[in-house]
Coordinates of C-alpha atoms (C1' of nucleotides) in Angstrom, one line a residue:
Chain A
M27 CA 81.0 118.2 108.0
Y28 CA 81.5 114.6 109.1
I29 CA 84.5 113.2 110.9
Y30 CA 85.4 109.7 111.8
N31 CA 85.9 109.6 115.5
S32 CA 88.4 106.9 116.5
H33 CA 86.9 106.8 120.0
T34 CA 83.4 105.8 118.9
K35 CA 84.7 104.1 115.7
Q36 CA 82.2 105.8 113.5
K37 CA 81.7 108.8 111.3
E38 CA 80.0 111.6 113.3
K39 CA 78.5 114.9 112.3
F40 CA 80.9 117.6 113.4
V41 CA 79.4 120.0 115.9
P42 CA 81.8 122.4 117.7
I43 CA 81.7 122.6 121.4
K44 CA 81.2 126.4 121.4
D45 CA 79.8 128.6 118.7
N46 CA 81.8 128.8 115.6
D47 CA 85.2 128.1 117.3
V48 CA 87.2 124.9 116.8
K49 CA 90.1 124.0 119.0
V50 CA 92.4 121.4 117.5
Y51 CA 95.5 119.8 119.1
V52 CA 97.8 117.6 117.1
C53 CA 100.7 115.6 118.5
G54 CA 103.9 117.0 116.9
P55 CA 107.3 115.4 116.6
T56 CA 109.9 114.5 119.1
V57 CA 112.8 116.6 117.8
Y58 CA 115.8 114.4 117.9
D59 CA 116.2 113.7 114.2
D60 CA 115.0 114.9 110.8
A61 CA 111.4 114.4 109.8
H62 CA 110.5 111.4 107.7
L63 CA 107.7 110.6 105.3
G64 CA 105.5 109.5 108.2
H65 CA 105.7 112.9 109.8
A66 CA 104.8 114.4 106.4
R67 CA 101.7 112.3 106.1
S68 CA 100.5 113.2 109.5
S69 CA 101.2 116.8 109.0
I70 CA 99.5 116.9 105.6
S71 CA 96.5 115.1 106.9
F72 CA 95.8 117.6 109.7
D73 CA 96.7 120.5 107.4
L74 CA 93.9 119.3 105.2
L75 CA 91.6 119.1 108.2
R76 CA 92.5 122.6 109.2
R77 CA 91.9 124.0 105.7
V78 CA 88.6 122.3 105.4
L79 CA 87.4 123.5 108.8
K80 CA 88.3 127.1 107.7
A81 CA 86.6 126.7 104.4
N82 CA 83.5 125.8 106.3
G83 CA 83.7 129.1 108.1
Y84 CA 85.0 127.9 111.4
N85 CA 87.4 130.0 113.5
V86 CA 90.1 127.4 114.0
T87 CA 92.8 127.5 116.7
F88 CA 95.4 124.9 115.7
V89 CA 98.0 123.7 118.2
K90 CA 101.0 121.4 117.4
N91 CA 103.6 120.8 120.0
F92 CA 107.3 119.9 119.9
T93 CA 108.5 117.3 122.3
D94 CA 111.9 118.6 123.1
I95 CA 112.9 116.5 126.1
D96 CA 113.1 112.7 125.7
D97 CA 115.4 109.7 126.0
K98 CA 116.5 109.9 122.4
I99 CA 117.3 113.6 122.7
I100 CA 119.4 112.9 125.8
N101 CA 121.2 110.2 123.9
K102 CA 122.0 112.7 121.2
I103 CA 123.3 115.2 123.8
N104 CA 125.6 112.5 125.2
T105 CA 126.9 111.3 121.9
T106 CA 127.3 114.7 120.2
G107 CA 128.3 116.9 123.1
K108 CA 125.8 119.5 122.0
T109 CA 123.3 121.2 124.3
L110 CA 119.7 120.3 124.4
Q111 CA 118.8 123.7 123.0
E112 CA 121.2 123.3 120.1
I113 CA 119.9 119.9 119.2
T114 CA 116.2 120.6 119.5
Q115 CA 116.3 124.0 117.8
H116 CA 118.1 122.4 114.9
Y117 CA 115.5 119.8 114.4
I118 CA 112.6 122.1 115.0
D119 CA 114.0 124.4 112.2
S120 CA 114.5 121.4 110.0
Y121 CA 111.0 120.1 110.6
L122 CA 109.4 123.5 109.9
H123 CA 111.4 123.9 106.7
D124 CA 110.4 120.5 105.4
M125 CA 106.8 120.9 106.2
G126 CA 106.8 124.3 104.6
A127 CA 108.1 122.7 101.4
L128 CA 105.1 120.4 101.6
G129 CA 102.7 123.2 101.8
V130 CA 101.8 122.6 105.5
Q131 CA 100.8 125.8 107.2
R132 CA 102.3 126.7 110.5
A133 CA 100.3 126.1 113.7
D134 CA 98.8 129.0 115.6
I135 CA 100.5 127.8 118.7
E136 CA 103.6 125.7 118.8
P137 CA 104.4 124.9 122.5
K138 CA 107.5 123.1 123.6
A139 CA 107.6 120.7 126.5
T140 CA 110.5 122.4 128.2
E141 CA 108.5 125.7 128.1
S142 CA 105.4 124.1 129.6
L143 CA 106.8 122.6 132.8
D144 CA 104.7 124.9 135.0
A145 CA 101.5 123.5 133.5
M146 CA 102.8 119.9 134.0
F147 CA 103.6 120.6 137.7
E148 CA 100.1 121.9 138.2
L149 CA 98.6 118.8 136.5
I150 CA 100.8 116.3 138.4
N151 CA 100.0 118.1 141.7
I152 CA 96.3 117.7 141.1
L153 CA 96.7 114.0 140.3
K154 CA 98.8 113.5 143.5
T155 CA 96.3 115.3 145.6
K156 CA 93.4 113.3 144.2
G157 CA 95.3 110.0 144.9
Y158 CA 96.0 108.9 141.3
T159 CA 99.7 108.5 141.7
Y160 CA 102.4 106.5 143.5
E161 CA 106.1 106.9 143.7
L162 CA 108.7 104.3 142.6
N163 CA 112.5 104.7 142.6
G164 CA 112.1 108.5 142.6
D165 CA 109.6 108.5 139.7
I166 CA 106.0 109.5 139.9
Y167 CA 103.6 107.0 138.3
F168 CA 100.0 107.3 137.3
D169 CA 98.1 104.4 138.8
T170 CA 95.8 103.2 136.0
S171 CA 93.8 101.0 138.3
K172 CA 92.5 104.1 140.1
D173 CA 90.9 105.4 136.9
E174 CA 87.8 103.4 136.4
N175 CA 87.5 104.7 132.8
Y176 CA 91.0 103.8 131.9
C177 CA 91.0 102.2 128.4
S178 CA 87.5 103.5 127.5
L179 CA 89.1 105.7 124.8
S180 CA 91.1 103.2 122.6
H181 CA 89.7 99.9 123.9
K182 CA 93.1 98.5 123.2
C183 CA 94.2 97.5 126.7
Q184 CA 94.6 94.0 127.8
D185 CA 94.9 91.8 130.9
D186 CA 98.3 91.9 132.6
A187 CA 98.8 88.2 131.8
E188 CA 98.6 88.9 128.1
S189 CA 100.9 91.9 128.1
R190 CA 104.4 91.7 126.7
V191 CA 105.4 94.7 128.8
S192 CA 107.7 93.9 131.7
I193 CA 106.4 95.2 135.0
E194 CA 109.6 96.6 136.4
G195 CA 108.1 97.3 139.8
K196 CA 105.0 99.1 138.4
K197 CA 101.8 98.1 140.1
H198 CA 100.2 97.5 136.7
P199 CA 101.8 97.2 133.3
A200 CA 99.8 100.1 131.9
D201 CA 100.9 102.5 134.6
F202 CA 103.1 105.2 133.2
A203 CA 105.6 107.8 134.5
L204 CA 104.3 111.4 135.0
W205 CA 107.7 112.6 136.3
K206 CA 111.1 110.9 136.1
G207 CA 113.5 111.6 138.9
C208 CA 117.0 112.7 138.0
K209 CA 119.2 109.8 137.2
G210 CA 122.5 111.6 137.7
D211 CA 125.3 112.2 135.2
G212 CA 124.2 112.3 131.6
D213 CA 120.6 113.0 132.4
V214 CA 118.9 116.2 131.7
C215 CA 117.1 117.5 134.8
F216 CA 114.8 120.3 135.7
D217 CA 113.8 121.7 139.1
S218 CA 110.3 120.8 140.2
P219 CA 108.1 120.6 143.2
F220 CA 108.9 116.9 143.2
G221 CA 112.7 117.3 143.1
K222 CA 115.0 117.4 140.1
G223 CA 113.9 115.4 137.1
R224 CA 112.1 115.5 133.8
P225 CA 108.6 114.9 132.6
G226 CA 107.2 111.6 131.3
W227 CA 106.2 111.6 127.7
H228 CA 102.4 111.7 128.0
I229 CA 102.0 114.5 130.5
E230 CA 103.0 117.4 128.2
C231 CA 100.0 117.2 125.8
S232 CA 97.5 117.2 128.6
A233 CA 99.3 120.1 130.2
M234 CA 99.7 122.1 127.1
I235 CA 96.1 121.7 126.1
K236 CA 95.0 122.9 129.5
K237 CA 97.4 125.8 129.4
H238 CA 96.6 127.0 125.9
I239 CA 93.1 126.1 124.6
A240 CA 91.0 124.1 127.0
Y241 CA 87.4 124.8 127.7
E242 CA 85.8 124.1 131.1
G243 CA 83.1 121.4 130.9
E244 CA 82.5 118.1 129.3
F245 CA 85.2 118.4 126.7
E246 CA 88.4 120.4 126.8
I247 CA 88.9 120.7 123.0
D248 CA 87.1 119.8 119.8
I249 CA 89.6 117.6 118.0
H250 CA 92.7 115.8 119.0
G251 CA 94.8 114.2 116.3
G252 CA 97.9 112.2 115.7
G253 CA 99.4 109.1 114.1
A254 CA 97.6 105.8 114.6
D255 CA 100.4 104.5 116.8
L256 CA 99.7 107.2 119.3
F257 CA 96.1 106.0 120.0
F258 CA 97.4 103.6 122.6
P259 CA 99.0 104.2 124.9
H260 CA 99.8 107.9 124.3
H261 CA 96.3 109.2 123.8
E262 CA 94.7 106.8 126.3
N263 CA 97.1 108.1 128.9
E264 CA 96.5 111.7 128.0
E265 CA 92.7 111.1 128.4
A266 CA 93.3 109.4 131.7
Q267 CA 95.4 112.2 133.2
S268 CA 93.1 115.0 132.0
S269 CA 89.9 113.4 132.9
C270 CA 91.1 112.4 136.4
A271 CA 92.5 115.8 137.0
Y272 CA 90.0 118.1 135.5
G273 CA 86.8 115.9 135.1
G274 CA 85.1 115.6 131.7
H275 CA 87.0 114.4 128.7
L276 CA 90.0 115.6 126.8
A277 CA 88.6 115.8 123.3
K278 CA 85.2 115.5 121.6
Y279 CA 86.6 114.0 118.4
W280 CA 89.7 111.8 118.1
M281 CA 91.4 111.5 114.7
H282 CA 94.3 109.2 113.8
N283 CA 96.1 109.0 110.5
G284 CA 97.3 105.8 108.9
F285 CA 100.9 104.8 108.4
V286 CA 103.3 105.1 105.5
N287 CA 104.8 101.7 104.7
I288 CA 107.7 101.0 102.4
N289 CA 107.7 97.7 100.5
G290 CA 104.7 96.6 102.5
E291 CA 106.2 97.1 105.9
K292 CA 106.3 99.8 108.4
M293 CA 108.9 102.5 107.9
S294 CA 111.3 102.5 110.8
K295 CA 114.9 103.1 111.6
S296 CA 115.4 99.6 113.0
L297 CA 114.3 98.2 109.6
G298 CA 116.6 100.6 107.8
N299 CA 113.9 101.7 105.5
S300 CA 113.1 105.2 106.8
F301 CA 112.9 107.9 104.3
F302 CA 113.7 111.5 105.3
I303 CA 111.7 114.3 103.8
K304 CA 114.8 116.3 103.1
D305 CA 116.2 113.5 101.0
A306 CA 112.9 113.0 99.1
L307 CA 112.9 116.8 98.4
K308 CA 116.2 116.5 96.6
V309 CA 114.5 114.3 94.0
Y310 CA 110.8 115.4 94.1
D311 CA 109.2 118.8 94.4
G312 CA 107.4 119.3 97.7
E313 CA 104.1 119.9 96.1
I314 CA 104.4 116.6 94.2
L315 CA 105.2 114.8 97.4
R316 CA 102.3 116.5 99.1
F317 CA 99.9 115.5 96.3
Y318 CA 101.1 111.9 96.4
L319 CA 100.9 111.6 100.2
M320 CA 97.5 113.1 100.5
G321 CA 96.1 111.1 97.6
T322 CA 95.3 108.2 99.8
H323 CA 92.6 108.7 102.4
Y324 CA 94.2 109.8 105.7
R325 CA 93.0 106.8 107.7
A326 CA 94.2 104.2 105.3
G327 CA 97.8 102.9 105.2
L328 CA 99.9 104.1 102.3
N329 CA 102.5 102.0 100.8
F330 CA 105.2 104.3 99.4
N331 CA 106.1 103.4 95.9
E332 CA 108.0 105.5 93.4
E333 CA 105.8 104.4 90.4
D334 CA 102.7 105.4 92.2
L335 CA 104.3 108.7 93.0
L336 CA 105.0 109.4 89.3
A337 CA 101.5 108.4 88.4
S338 CA 100.2 110.8 90.9
K339 CA 102.5 113.5 89.5
K340 CA 100.9 113.1 86.1
R341 CA 97.5 113.7 87.7
L342 CA 98.8 117.0 89.2
D343 CA 100.4 117.9 85.8
K344 CA 96.9 118.1 84.3
L345 CA 95.9 120.8 86.8
Y346 CA 98.9 122.9 85.9
R347 CA 98.4 122.4 82.1
L348 CA 95.0 123.8 82.5
K349 CA 96.5 126.6 84.5
K350 CA 98.8 127.3 81.7
R351 CA 95.9 127.8 79.4
I352 CA 94.7 130.8 81.4
Y353 CA 98.1 132.0 82.1
G354 CA 98.4 135.6 83.4
L355 CA 94.8 136.0 84.2
N356 CA 94.0 137.9 87.4
K357 CA 90.2 138.2 87.3
T358 CA 88.0 135.6 88.8
N359 CA 84.4 134.5 88.4
K360 CA 83.1 132.4 91.3
D361 CA 81.8 129.0 90.4
K362 CA 79.6 128.2 93.3
D363 CA 78.5 124.8 92.1
F364 CA 82.1 123.6 91.7
E365 CA 83.1 124.9 95.2
D366 CA 80.1 123.2 96.8
R367 CA 80.9 119.9 95.2
L368 CA 84.5 120.0 96.1
L369 CA 83.9 121.1 99.7
Q370 CA 81.1 118.6 100.1
A371 CA 83.5 115.8 99.1
M372 CA 86.1 117.0 101.7
N373 CA 83.4 117.4 104.3
D374 CA 82.8 113.7 104.2
D375 CA 85.7 112.8 106.6
L376 CA 88.2 114.4 104.2
N377 CA 87.3 112.1 101.3
I378 CA 90.2 113.1 99.1
S379 CA 89.4 110.5 96.4
K380 CA 86.0 112.0 95.9
A381 CA 87.5 115.5 95.9
L382 CA 90.1 114.6 93.3
A383 CA 87.5 113.0 91.1
V384 CA 85.5 116.3 91.2
I385 CA 88.7 118.2 90.2
D386 CA 89.5 115.8 87.4
E387 CA 86.0 116.2 86.0
F388 CA 86.4 119.9 86.2
I389 CA 89.7 119.8 84.4
A390 CA 88.3 117.7 81.6
S391 CA 85.2 119.8 81.0
A392 CA 87.3 123.0 81.3
N393 CA 89.7 121.8 78.6
D394 CA 86.8 120.8 76.5
E395 CA 85.1 124.2 76.8
L396 CA 88.3 126.0 76.2
D397 CA 88.8 124.0 73.0
K398 CA 85.3 125.1 71.8
N399 CA 85.5 128.7 73.0
P400 CA 89.1 129.7 73.3
K401 CA 88.3 133.4 73.8
D402 CA 85.5 133.1 76.4
K403 CA 86.7 135.4 79.2
S404 CA 84.0 134.5 81.6
L405 CA 84.9 130.9 81.2
K406 CA 88.6 131.6 81.9
Q407 CA 87.8 133.6 84.9
K408 CA 85.7 130.7 86.2
I409 CA 88.6 128.4 85.7
N410 CA 91.0 130.8 87.5
S411 CA 88.6 131.0 90.4
N412 CA 88.3 127.3 90.7
I413 CA 92.0 126.7 90.7
N414 CA 92.4 129.3 93.4
F415 CA 89.7 127.5 95.4
I416 CA 91.6 124.2 95.0
H417 CA 94.8 125.9 96.1
N418 CA 93.2 127.2 99.3
L419 CA 91.4 124.1 100.2
L420 CA 94.0 121.4 99.3
G421 CA 97.3 123.3 99.1
I422 CA 98.0 122.4 95.5
G423 CA 98.0 124.3 92.3
G424 CA 99.4 127.5 93.7
K425 CA 102.7 127.7 91.8
D426 CA 103.4 129.5 88.5
A427 CA 102.3 127.1 85.8
Y428 CA 105.4 127.5 83.7
E429 CA 107.8 127.2 86.6
Y430 CA 106.1 124.1 87.7
F431 CA 107.1 122.3 84.6
Q432 CA 110.6 123.7 84.5
M433 CA 111.6 123.0 88.1
G434 CA 115.3 122.2 88.6
I435 CA 116.4 123.7 85.3
D436 CA 118.9 126.5 85.5
D437 CA 118.7 129.7 83.5
D438 CA 121.6 128.7 81.2
T439 CA 119.9 125.5 80.2
K440 CA 116.6 127.4 79.7
E441 CA 118.3 129.7 77.3
K442 CA 119.7 126.8 75.4
I443 CA 116.3 125.2 75.2
E444 CA 114.7 128.4 74.0
A445 CA 117.4 128.8 71.3
L446 CA 116.8 125.3 70.0
I447 CA 113.1 125.9 69.9
A448 CA 113.6 129.0 67.9
K449 CA 115.9 127.1 65.5
R450 CA 113.2 124.4 65.2
D451 CA 110.5 127.0 64.6
K452 CA 112.5 128.4 61.7
A453 CA 113.0 125.0 60.2
K454 CA 109.3 124.3 60.5
K455 CA 108.4 127.5 58.7
E456 CA 110.7 126.4 55.9
K457 CA 109.0 123.1 55.9
N458 CA 112.3 121.5 56.8
F459 CA 110.6 118.9 59.0
E460 CA 113.6 116.6 59.1
I461 CA 115.7 119.2 61.0
A462 CA 112.7 120.2 63.1
D463 CA 112.2 116.6 64.2
Q464 CA 115.9 116.1 64.9
I465 CA 115.9 119.0 67.3
R466 CA 112.8 117.7 69.0
D467 CA 114.3 114.3 69.4
G468 CA 117.5 115.8 70.7
L469 CA 115.5 117.8 73.3
K470 CA 113.6 114.7 74.3
E471 CA 116.9 112.9 75.0
L472 CA 117.7 115.8 77.3
G473 CA 114.5 115.2 79.2
I474 CA 112.6 118.1 77.6
A475 CA 109.2 117.5 75.9
I476 CA 107.9 120.2 73.5
S477 CA 104.5 120.8 72.1
D478 CA 103.3 123.1 69.3
T479 CA 100.3 125.2 70.4
P480 CA 98.4 128.0 68.7
N481 CA 100.4 130.4 70.9
G482 CA 103.8 129.0 69.9
T483 CA 105.9 126.1 71.0
I484 CA 106.1 125.4 74.8
W485 CA 108.3 123.0 76.7
E486 CA 108.2 120.9 79.8
K487 CA 110.6 118.9 81.8
I488 CA 109.7 115.3 81.5
Chain B
rG7 C1' 100.0 85.1 122.1
rG8 C1' 96.1 89.3 122.8
rC9 C1' 93.7 93.3 120.3
rA10 C1' 92.7 96.2 116.0
rU11 C1' 92.3 97.1 110.9
rC12 C1' 92.2 96.1 105.8
rA13 C1' 91.3 92.7 101.1
rU14 C1' 87.4 96.4 94.8
rA15 C1' 90.0 96.1 87.2
rG16 C1' 97.6 95.4 85.3
rC17 C1' 98.7 99.4 89.2
rC18 C1' 96.7 103.5 92.7
rA19 C1' 91.8 104.3 94.7
rA20 C1' 86.3 105.9 96.0
rG21 C1' 81.8 103.4 97.0
rU22 C1' 79.4 100.5 103.4
rG23 C1' 71.8 97.5 101.4
rG24 C1' 68.8 98.9 95.6
rC25 C1' 69.5 102.9 88.8
rU26 C1' 74.5 100.7 83.9
rA27 C1' 80.6 99.5 90.8
rA28 C1' 83.5 107.1 90.9
rG29 C1' 88.2 109.1 89.5
rG30 C1' 93.5 108.6 88.1
rC31 C1' 98.0 105.9 85.9
rA32 C1' 99.2 102.3 82.3
rG33 C1' 97.0 99.9 77.6
rG34 C1' 93.7 100.1 73.0
rA35 C1' 90.7 103.0 69.2
rG36 C1' 89.4 107.8 67.2
rC37 C1' 89.5 113.4 66.6
rC38 C1' 93.3 117.2 66.3
rU39 C1' 98.6 117.7 64.3
rG40 C1' 103.4 118.3 58.7
rC41 C1' 104.5 114.3 62.2
rA42 C1' 104.3 114.5 67.4
rA43 C1' 103.0 116.1 72.3
rA44 C1' 99.1 118.1 75.0
rG45 C1' 93.9 118.1 75.0
rC46 C1' 89.0 115.9 74.0
rU47 C1' 85.8 111.3 73.0
rC48 C1' 85.2 106.0 73.3
rU49 C1' 87.0 101.5 75.6
rG50 C1' 88.1 97.4 80.9
rA51 C1' 86.4 94.7 87.0
rU52 C1' 80.4 91.6 89.8
rC53 C1' 84.0 93.5 94.2
rC54 C1' 89.8 87.3 98.4
rC55 C1' 87.1 82.2 99.5
rC56 C1' 82.8 79.5 101.8
rG57 C1' 78.1 79.8 104.2
rG58 C1' 74.0 82.8 106.0
rU59 C1' 70.3 87.2 106.6
rU60 C1' 67.3 89.9 102.8
rC61 C1' 62.7 90.8 97.6
rG62 C1' 67.7 92.6 96.9
rA63 C1' 74.8 92.8 99.4
rA64 C1' 81.1 94.7 97.1
rU65 C1' 78.2 96.9 101.2
rC66 C1' 75.1 93.2 107.1
rC67 C1' 76.3 88.4 110.1
rG68 C1' 79.4 83.8 110.8
rG69 C1' 83.7 80.9 109.4
rG70 C1' 88.2 80.7 106.6
rU71 C1' 92.7 82.7 104.0
rG72 C1' 96.0 86.7 103.3
rG73 C1' 98.3 91.7 104.3
rU74 C1' 99.4 95.6 107.8
rG75 C1' 99.4 97.9 112.5
rC76 C1' 99.3 98.3 118.0
rC77 C1' 100.5 95.8 122.7
rU78 C1' 108.2 98.8 123.9
rC79 C1' 110.3 104.7 121.6
rC80 C1' 107.6 106.0 117.2
rA81 C1' 103.5 110.2 112.8

RNA sequence: GGCAUCAUAGCCAAGUGGCUAAGGCAGGAGCCUGCAAAGCUCUGAUCCCCGGUUCGAAUCCGGGUGGUGCCUCCA
């Protein structure tokens, strides 16, 4: 397996730190609002990584945190009158629900910042003792000038003179708060060895990694992931804290997913073009959204566009139409060659385009063979096995093939459609094609497409 | 302003030194069908521009142009 390491800026062969185990930490959301398409893309990207690692036989421990203390959460507390717990739990549930709809598997460990304070205290204490910190207005800052390796991770730092950041009393623009002293009314404060206050943003990830999955030695974990925006300063700062406190480096491989843009520009609330997953799910099935969002390589930017999404859906439809042709089959017949080719594609830094091409070629040849040998049981079992493999590896193709094409249609309507089809079949038998075609046109106007097959007439929602 | 990153057919998107530049959507032709739909087969690009390296470049180097991102919370 090969992974593009954003630290070294090149594709590297993936070799776990220890035996067959792989420790992965992905930066999760700050839970102050519903999840948007960007969260979806990041989640799906690392969900694919996790599935591919497992398919390669690795024993994966996957950690994704929830940042449940932050300025924006405090704002929400002050504007809504709700408690921190009420707000964060609501958005955690909402996030997990939306990701579930997108076929993202739950992490093995889901730590919260507010439940990891002890680990943060330990880390801050070590940094204090080693002389990497200074105090300012009741806050504790990390002094980046004391870390001679600062910026060796992202290479995105710059001279003070070029920085747009205001200094605000900090010794250097890049210095960042490890602990923020309590600011009084309206603030949310926790007891700590440094007085009442709350953690800075970057400290939690380093602390949680140490607490839950870190190795002793050159690298604490195998893979650290997150959105491209987190590379600097968030990940740079995590690396700085962890390496200064514990020696070694935080992660062996760093992975960053590209952004979702809308109409060519970054999706963000200030631009008024953000797109919540829960709203998207009202219009599109989660699996269709997943398939669309994962169709562009995880490192590339993705420009969200409804036409592309529909084109992408048509590609997924083909998988389900094939699945229909072997409907009800339980037995499988392993197709080693197909599995190898598909996995090999994904092993190349999650090359989804290559993988989808392998799948499309499989679908075409399977349809062709089924046309020629409609009763070949071994062939059907092979197809069944391959679809199962695709489902496990990519998280698509797992639904009931008929339900997939009939989503969002209630039972009443289904009965009406079936009745019309029966009526049409009768007309067809009587060679009354004019009536048959009228019924078909009528269904089409209702958004229902029908096709005559050797096994009878079937229908799909258009 | 500084630093990244990208630029492949109408659209989406692989390919990063060498057979005829993957795959999908849309379009065209054919087979199949009562007619359709679905499915299958066939069909399209010399790779933003200029210069260079090389026997050979979409692929490496230099210079342009354009897009996006980061530098402030952000997936």
